[in-house]
Short mmCIF file of C-alpha atoms and ligand atoms in Angstrom, two decimals:
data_model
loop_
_atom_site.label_atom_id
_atom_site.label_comp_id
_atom_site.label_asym_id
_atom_site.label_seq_id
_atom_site.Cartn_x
_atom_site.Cartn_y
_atom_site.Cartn_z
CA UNK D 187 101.96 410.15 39.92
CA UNK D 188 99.37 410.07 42.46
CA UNK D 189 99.18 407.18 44.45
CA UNK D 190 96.01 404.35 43.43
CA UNK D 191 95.74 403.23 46.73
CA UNK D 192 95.58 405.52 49.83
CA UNK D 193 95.40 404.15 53.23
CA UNK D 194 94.52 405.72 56.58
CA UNK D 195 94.41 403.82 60.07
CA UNK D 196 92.21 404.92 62.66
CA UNK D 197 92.82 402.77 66.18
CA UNK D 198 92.76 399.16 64.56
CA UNK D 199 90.79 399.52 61.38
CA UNK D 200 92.43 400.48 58.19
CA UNK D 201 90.17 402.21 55.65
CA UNK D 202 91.74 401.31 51.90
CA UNK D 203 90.83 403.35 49.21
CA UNK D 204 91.17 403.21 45.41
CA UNK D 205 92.24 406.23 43.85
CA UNK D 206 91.69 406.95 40.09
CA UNK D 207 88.59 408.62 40.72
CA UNK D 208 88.38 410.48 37.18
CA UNK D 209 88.25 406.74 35.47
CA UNK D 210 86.06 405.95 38.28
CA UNK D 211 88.26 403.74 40.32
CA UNK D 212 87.96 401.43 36.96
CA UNK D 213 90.92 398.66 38.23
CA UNK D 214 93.50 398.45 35.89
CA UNK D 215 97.07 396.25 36.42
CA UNK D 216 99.14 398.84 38.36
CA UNK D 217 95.80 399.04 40.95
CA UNK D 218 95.41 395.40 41.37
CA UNK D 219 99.18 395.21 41.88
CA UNK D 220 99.06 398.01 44.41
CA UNK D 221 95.73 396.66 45.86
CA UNK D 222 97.20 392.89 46.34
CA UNK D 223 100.47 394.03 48.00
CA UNK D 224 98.40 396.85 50.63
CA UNK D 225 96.19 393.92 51.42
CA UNK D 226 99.36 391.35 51.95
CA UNK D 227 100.70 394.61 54.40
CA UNK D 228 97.85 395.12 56.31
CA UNK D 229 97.33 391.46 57.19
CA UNK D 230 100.72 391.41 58.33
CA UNK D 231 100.11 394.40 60.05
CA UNK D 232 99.02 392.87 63.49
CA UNK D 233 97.52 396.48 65.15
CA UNK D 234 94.66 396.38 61.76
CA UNK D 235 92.19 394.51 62.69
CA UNK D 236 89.29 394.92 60.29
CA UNK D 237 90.17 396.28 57.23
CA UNK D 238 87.19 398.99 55.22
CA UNK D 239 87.64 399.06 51.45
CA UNK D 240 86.22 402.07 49.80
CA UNK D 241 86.41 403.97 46.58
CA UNK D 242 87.53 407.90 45.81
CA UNK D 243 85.19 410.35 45.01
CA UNK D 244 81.46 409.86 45.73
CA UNK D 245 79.93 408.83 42.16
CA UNK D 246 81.93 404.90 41.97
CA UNK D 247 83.16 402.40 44.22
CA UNK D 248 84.68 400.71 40.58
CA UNK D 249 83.42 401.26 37.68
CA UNK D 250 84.90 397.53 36.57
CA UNK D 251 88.26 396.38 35.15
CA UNK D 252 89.63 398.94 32.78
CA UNK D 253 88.20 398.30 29.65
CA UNK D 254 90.64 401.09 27.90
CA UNK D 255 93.85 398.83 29.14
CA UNK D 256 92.05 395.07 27.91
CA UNK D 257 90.50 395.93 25.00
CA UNK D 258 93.06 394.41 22.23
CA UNK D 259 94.02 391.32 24.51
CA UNK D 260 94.27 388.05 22.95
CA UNK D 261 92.77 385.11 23.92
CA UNK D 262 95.88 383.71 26.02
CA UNK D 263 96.22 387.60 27.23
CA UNK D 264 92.61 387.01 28.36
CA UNK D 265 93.31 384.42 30.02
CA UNK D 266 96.12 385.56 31.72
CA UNK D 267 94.44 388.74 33.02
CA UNK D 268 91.57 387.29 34.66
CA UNK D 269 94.09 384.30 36.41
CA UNK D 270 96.21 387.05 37.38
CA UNK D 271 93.86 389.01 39.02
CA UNK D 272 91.78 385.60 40.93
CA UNK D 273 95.11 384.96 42.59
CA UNK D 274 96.55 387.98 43.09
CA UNK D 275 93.64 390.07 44.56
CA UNK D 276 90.55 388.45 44.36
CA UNK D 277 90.97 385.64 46.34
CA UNK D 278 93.70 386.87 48.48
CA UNK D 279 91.06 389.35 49.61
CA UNK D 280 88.19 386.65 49.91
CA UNK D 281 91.43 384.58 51.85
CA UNK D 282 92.66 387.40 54.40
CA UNK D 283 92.95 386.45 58.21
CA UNK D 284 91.75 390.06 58.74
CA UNK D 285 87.81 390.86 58.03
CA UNK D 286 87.36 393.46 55.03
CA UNK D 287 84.31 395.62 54.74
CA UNK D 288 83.58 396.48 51.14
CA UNK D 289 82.02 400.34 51.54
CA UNK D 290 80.07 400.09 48.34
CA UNK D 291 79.61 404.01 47.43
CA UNK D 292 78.52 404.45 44.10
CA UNK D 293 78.59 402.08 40.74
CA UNK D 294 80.40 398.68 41.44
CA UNK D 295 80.24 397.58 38.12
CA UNK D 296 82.08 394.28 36.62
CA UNK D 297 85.38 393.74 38.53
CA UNK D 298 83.76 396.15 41.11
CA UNK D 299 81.32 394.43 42.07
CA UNK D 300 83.45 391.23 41.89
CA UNK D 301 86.12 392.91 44.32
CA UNK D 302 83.12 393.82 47.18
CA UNK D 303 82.02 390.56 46.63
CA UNK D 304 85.42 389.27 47.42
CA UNK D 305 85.57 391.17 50.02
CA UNK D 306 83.97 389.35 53.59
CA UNK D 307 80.93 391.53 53.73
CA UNK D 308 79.26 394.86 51.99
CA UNK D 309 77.81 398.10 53.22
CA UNK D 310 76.00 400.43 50.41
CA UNK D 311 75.38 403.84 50.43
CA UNK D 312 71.85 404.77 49.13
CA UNK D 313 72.89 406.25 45.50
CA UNK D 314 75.24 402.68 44.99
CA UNK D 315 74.48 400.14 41.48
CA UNK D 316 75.83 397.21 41.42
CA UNK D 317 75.89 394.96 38.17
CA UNK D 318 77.57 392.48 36.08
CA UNK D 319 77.57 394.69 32.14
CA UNK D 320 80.43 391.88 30.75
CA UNK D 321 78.13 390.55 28.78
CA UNK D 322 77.16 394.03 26.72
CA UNK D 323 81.01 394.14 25.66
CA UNK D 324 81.24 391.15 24.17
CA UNK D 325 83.18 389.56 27.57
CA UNK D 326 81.91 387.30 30.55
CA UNK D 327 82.61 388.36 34.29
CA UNK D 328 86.24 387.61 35.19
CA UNK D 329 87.08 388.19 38.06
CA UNK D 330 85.11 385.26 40.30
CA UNK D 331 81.36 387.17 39.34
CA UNK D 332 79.76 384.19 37.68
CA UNK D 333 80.86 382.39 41.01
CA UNK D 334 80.60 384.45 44.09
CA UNK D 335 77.31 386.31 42.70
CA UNK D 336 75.24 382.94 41.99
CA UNK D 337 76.68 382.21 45.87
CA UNK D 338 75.57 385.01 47.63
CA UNK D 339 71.89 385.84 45.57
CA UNK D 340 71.35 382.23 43.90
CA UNK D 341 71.15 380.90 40.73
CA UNK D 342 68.32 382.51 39.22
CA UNK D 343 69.26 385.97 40.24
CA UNK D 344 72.60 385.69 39.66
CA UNK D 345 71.66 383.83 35.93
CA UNK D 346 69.54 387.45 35.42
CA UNK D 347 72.06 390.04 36.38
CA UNK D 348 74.58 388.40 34.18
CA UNK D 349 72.31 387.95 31.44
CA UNK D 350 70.48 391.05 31.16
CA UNK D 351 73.82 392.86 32.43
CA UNK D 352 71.21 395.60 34.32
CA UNK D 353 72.02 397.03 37.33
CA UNK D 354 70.54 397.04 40.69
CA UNK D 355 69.91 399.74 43.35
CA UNK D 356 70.84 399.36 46.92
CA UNK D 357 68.12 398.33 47.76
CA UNK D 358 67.20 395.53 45.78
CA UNK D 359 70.78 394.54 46.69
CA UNK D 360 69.81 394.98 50.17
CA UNK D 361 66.98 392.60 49.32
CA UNK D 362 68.88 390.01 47.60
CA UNK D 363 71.16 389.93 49.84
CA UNK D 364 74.20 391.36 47.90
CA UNK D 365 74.62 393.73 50.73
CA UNK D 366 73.92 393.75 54.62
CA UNK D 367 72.90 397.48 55.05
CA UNK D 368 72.27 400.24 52.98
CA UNK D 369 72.95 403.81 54.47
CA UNK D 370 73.01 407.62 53.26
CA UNK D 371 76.35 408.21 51.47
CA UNK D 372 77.60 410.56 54.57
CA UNK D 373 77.08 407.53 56.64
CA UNK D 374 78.98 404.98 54.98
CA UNK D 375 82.02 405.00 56.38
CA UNK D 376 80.40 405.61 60.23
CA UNK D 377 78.45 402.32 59.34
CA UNK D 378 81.44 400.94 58.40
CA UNK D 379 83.63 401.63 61.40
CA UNK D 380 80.47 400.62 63.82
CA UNK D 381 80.80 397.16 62.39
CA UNK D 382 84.58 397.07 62.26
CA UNK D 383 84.57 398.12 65.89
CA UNK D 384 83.00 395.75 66.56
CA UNK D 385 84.93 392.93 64.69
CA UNK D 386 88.18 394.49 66.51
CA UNK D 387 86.94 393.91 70.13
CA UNK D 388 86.63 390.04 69.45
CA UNK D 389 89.79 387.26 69.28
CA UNK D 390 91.42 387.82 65.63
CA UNK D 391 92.43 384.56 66.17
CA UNK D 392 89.38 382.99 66.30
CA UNK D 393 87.91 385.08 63.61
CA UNK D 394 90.57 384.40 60.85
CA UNK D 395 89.56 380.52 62.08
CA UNK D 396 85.88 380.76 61.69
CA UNK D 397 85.94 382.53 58.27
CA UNK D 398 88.72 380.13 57.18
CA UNK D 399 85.54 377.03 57.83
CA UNK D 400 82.72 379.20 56.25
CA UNK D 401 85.36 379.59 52.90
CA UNK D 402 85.58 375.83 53.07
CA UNK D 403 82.49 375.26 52.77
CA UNK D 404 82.59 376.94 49.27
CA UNK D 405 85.73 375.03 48.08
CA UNK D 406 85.11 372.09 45.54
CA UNK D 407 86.15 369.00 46.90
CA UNK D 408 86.59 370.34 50.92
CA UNK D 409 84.24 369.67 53.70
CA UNK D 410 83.32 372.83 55.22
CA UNK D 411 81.86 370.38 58.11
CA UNK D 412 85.20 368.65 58.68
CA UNK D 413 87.04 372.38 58.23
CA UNK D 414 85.06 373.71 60.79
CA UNK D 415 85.60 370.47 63.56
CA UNK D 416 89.42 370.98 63.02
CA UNK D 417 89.79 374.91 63.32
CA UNK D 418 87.59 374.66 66.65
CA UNK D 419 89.60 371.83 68.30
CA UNK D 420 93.17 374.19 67.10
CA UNK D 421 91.34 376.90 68.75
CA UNK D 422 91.23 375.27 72.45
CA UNK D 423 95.38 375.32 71.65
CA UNK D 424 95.56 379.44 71.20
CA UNK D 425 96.51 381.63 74.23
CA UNK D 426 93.29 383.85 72.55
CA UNK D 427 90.87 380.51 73.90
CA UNK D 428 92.33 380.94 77.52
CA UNK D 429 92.06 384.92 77.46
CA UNK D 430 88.43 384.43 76.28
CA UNK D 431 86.96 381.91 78.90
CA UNK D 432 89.36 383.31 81.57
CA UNK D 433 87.78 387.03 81.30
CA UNK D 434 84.23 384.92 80.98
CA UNK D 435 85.08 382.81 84.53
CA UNK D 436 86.20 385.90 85.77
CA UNK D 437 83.54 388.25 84.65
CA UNK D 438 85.62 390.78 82.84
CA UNK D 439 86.16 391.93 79.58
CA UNK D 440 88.59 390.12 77.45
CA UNK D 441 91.76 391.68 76.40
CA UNK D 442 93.08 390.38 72.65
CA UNK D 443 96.26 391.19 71.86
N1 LIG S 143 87.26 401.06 32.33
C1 LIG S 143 87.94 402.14 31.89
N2 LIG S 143 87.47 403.39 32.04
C2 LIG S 143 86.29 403.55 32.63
C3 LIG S 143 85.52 402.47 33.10
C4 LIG S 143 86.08 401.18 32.94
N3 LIG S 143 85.46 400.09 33.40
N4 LIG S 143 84.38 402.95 33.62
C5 LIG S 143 84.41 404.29 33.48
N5 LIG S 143 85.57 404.66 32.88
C6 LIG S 143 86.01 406.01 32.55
C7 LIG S 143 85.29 406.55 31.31
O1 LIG S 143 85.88 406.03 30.15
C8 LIG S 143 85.51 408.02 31.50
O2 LIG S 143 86.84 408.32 31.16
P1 LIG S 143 87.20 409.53 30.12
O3 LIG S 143 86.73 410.76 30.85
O4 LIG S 143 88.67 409.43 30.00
O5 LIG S 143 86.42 409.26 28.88
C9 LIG S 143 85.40 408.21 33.01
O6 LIG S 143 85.66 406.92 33.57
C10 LIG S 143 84.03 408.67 33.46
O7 LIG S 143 83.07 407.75 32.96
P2 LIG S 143 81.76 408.16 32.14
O8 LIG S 143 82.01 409.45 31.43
O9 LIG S 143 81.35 407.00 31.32
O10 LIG S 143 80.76 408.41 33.34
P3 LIG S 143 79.15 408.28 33.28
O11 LIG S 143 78.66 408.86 34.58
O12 LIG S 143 78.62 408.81 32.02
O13 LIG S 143 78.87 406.70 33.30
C11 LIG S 143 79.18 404.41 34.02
C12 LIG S 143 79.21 405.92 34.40
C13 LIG S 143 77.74 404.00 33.78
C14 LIG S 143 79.75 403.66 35.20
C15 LIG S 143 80.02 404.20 32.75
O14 LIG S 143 81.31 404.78 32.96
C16 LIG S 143 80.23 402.74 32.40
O15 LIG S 143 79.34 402.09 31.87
N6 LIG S 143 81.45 402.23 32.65
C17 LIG S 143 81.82 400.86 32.29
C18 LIG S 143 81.17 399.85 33.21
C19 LIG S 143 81.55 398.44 32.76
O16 LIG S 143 81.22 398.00 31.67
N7 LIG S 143 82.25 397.72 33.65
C20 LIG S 143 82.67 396.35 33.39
C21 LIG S 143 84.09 396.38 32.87
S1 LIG S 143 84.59 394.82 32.23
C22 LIG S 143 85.08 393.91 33.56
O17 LIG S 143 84.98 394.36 34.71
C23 LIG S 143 85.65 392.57 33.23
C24 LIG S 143 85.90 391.68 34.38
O18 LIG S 143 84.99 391.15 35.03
C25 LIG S 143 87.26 391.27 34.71
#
């Protein structure tokens, strides 16, 4: 069987990509399994540090959870699905120390667009649609849409795309802010590896820290404020601090390990 996941390092940025291109990346249970436990590597993987996410082919990032595998569920199988996959990929992804790019090229549909939004930020290629159908099968998003869409659009926008299930072109996802840049398809992954470049020059330390506070902020019942006061002070305690303002004092580059 062909493998669902490939991955390919380049210096210290791993490009991930899901593989079932003729269901058009469409995540079923053996590719969230393989997904979560790549993910789990490459954080422990301390040479990775940014991590792009990508899907095969060049018509789908993910076409959505596989409807073919779901489709006689039971409630309580339901139920289990969508918990399985929240703590198993979704929000291990959205939880990573290491930054992940979602390379949105093509439809990211359903759990698609639920796994780049899990991801810490997304890049689209100009031919990319992005929407939340659930709603035209008789099914809700499961996989943390209703949440992390009405987060990064709003309310209102997120209240339409659910409703109305429609999709969206780059972009008007550029626009809403669902994405940060939109590029030609052949430029995706150079996009990509610009901004992970970038990312890999600075203290890993510090960045797993500072996304750890903005998460917080989203977290029921956590003070993203109070996060953020603790994770600075802990970072004046990492030998990452003293490489940082010692390379500043002595007008050099700094060199993370
Ligand atoms: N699940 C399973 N298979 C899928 C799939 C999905 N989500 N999306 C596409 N495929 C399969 C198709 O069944 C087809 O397979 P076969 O050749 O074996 O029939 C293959 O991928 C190619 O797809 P199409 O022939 O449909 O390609 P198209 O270019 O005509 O249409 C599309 C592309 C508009 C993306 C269309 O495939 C589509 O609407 N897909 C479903 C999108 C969707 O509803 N996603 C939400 C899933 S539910 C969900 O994600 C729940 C959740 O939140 C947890």
């Amino acid at each position: 069987m062909e493998d669902l996941v490939l991955v390919n390092q380049e210096g210290k940025v791993a490009t991930v990509t899901i593989n079932r291109p003729k269901q058009l990346n469409a995540l079923n249970g053996d590719t969230i399994a393989a997904l979560s436990i790549t993910m789990q590597e490459l954080e422990e993987n301390e040479s990775v540090r940014a991590i792009i996410l990508t899907g095969s082919g060049e018509k789908s990032f993910v076409a959505g959870a596989d409807i073919k595998e779901f489709a006689n569920y039971s409630v309580e199988e339901g139920k289990a699905l969508a918990r399985r996959g929240h703590e198993t990929l979704f929000n291990l992804i959205e939880n990573l120390r290491t930054p992940v790019i979602a390379a949105v090229n093509g439809f990211a549909l359903g759990g698609g667009l639920e796994l780049a939004m899990s991801c810490h930020m997304r890049v689209a290629s100009d031919n990319a649609r992005m929407g939340l159908p659930e709603v035209t099968l008789g099914v809700i998003p499961g996989y943390g849409g209703t949440q992390r869409l009405a987060q990064l659009v709003g309310k209102g926008k997120a209240m339409e795309m659910i409703t109305t299930a429609g999709m969206i072109d780059a972009n008007d996802a550029l626009k809403w802010g669902l994405v940060n840049h939109v590029v030609a398809l052949d430029e995706l992954h150079a996009k990509c590896a610009e901004i992970a470049s970038k990312i890999a020059k600075n203290s890993g330390v510090a960045i797993a820290a500072a996304m750890s506070a903005v998460n917080a902020g989203f977290e029921t019942g956590v003070n993203g404020f109070e996060a953020e006061i603790d994770a600075f002070g802990e970072a004046f305690g990492t030998d990452e601090f003293k490489e940082g303002t010692t390379a500043f004092l002595e007008k050099r580059k700094p060199d993370f390990k």
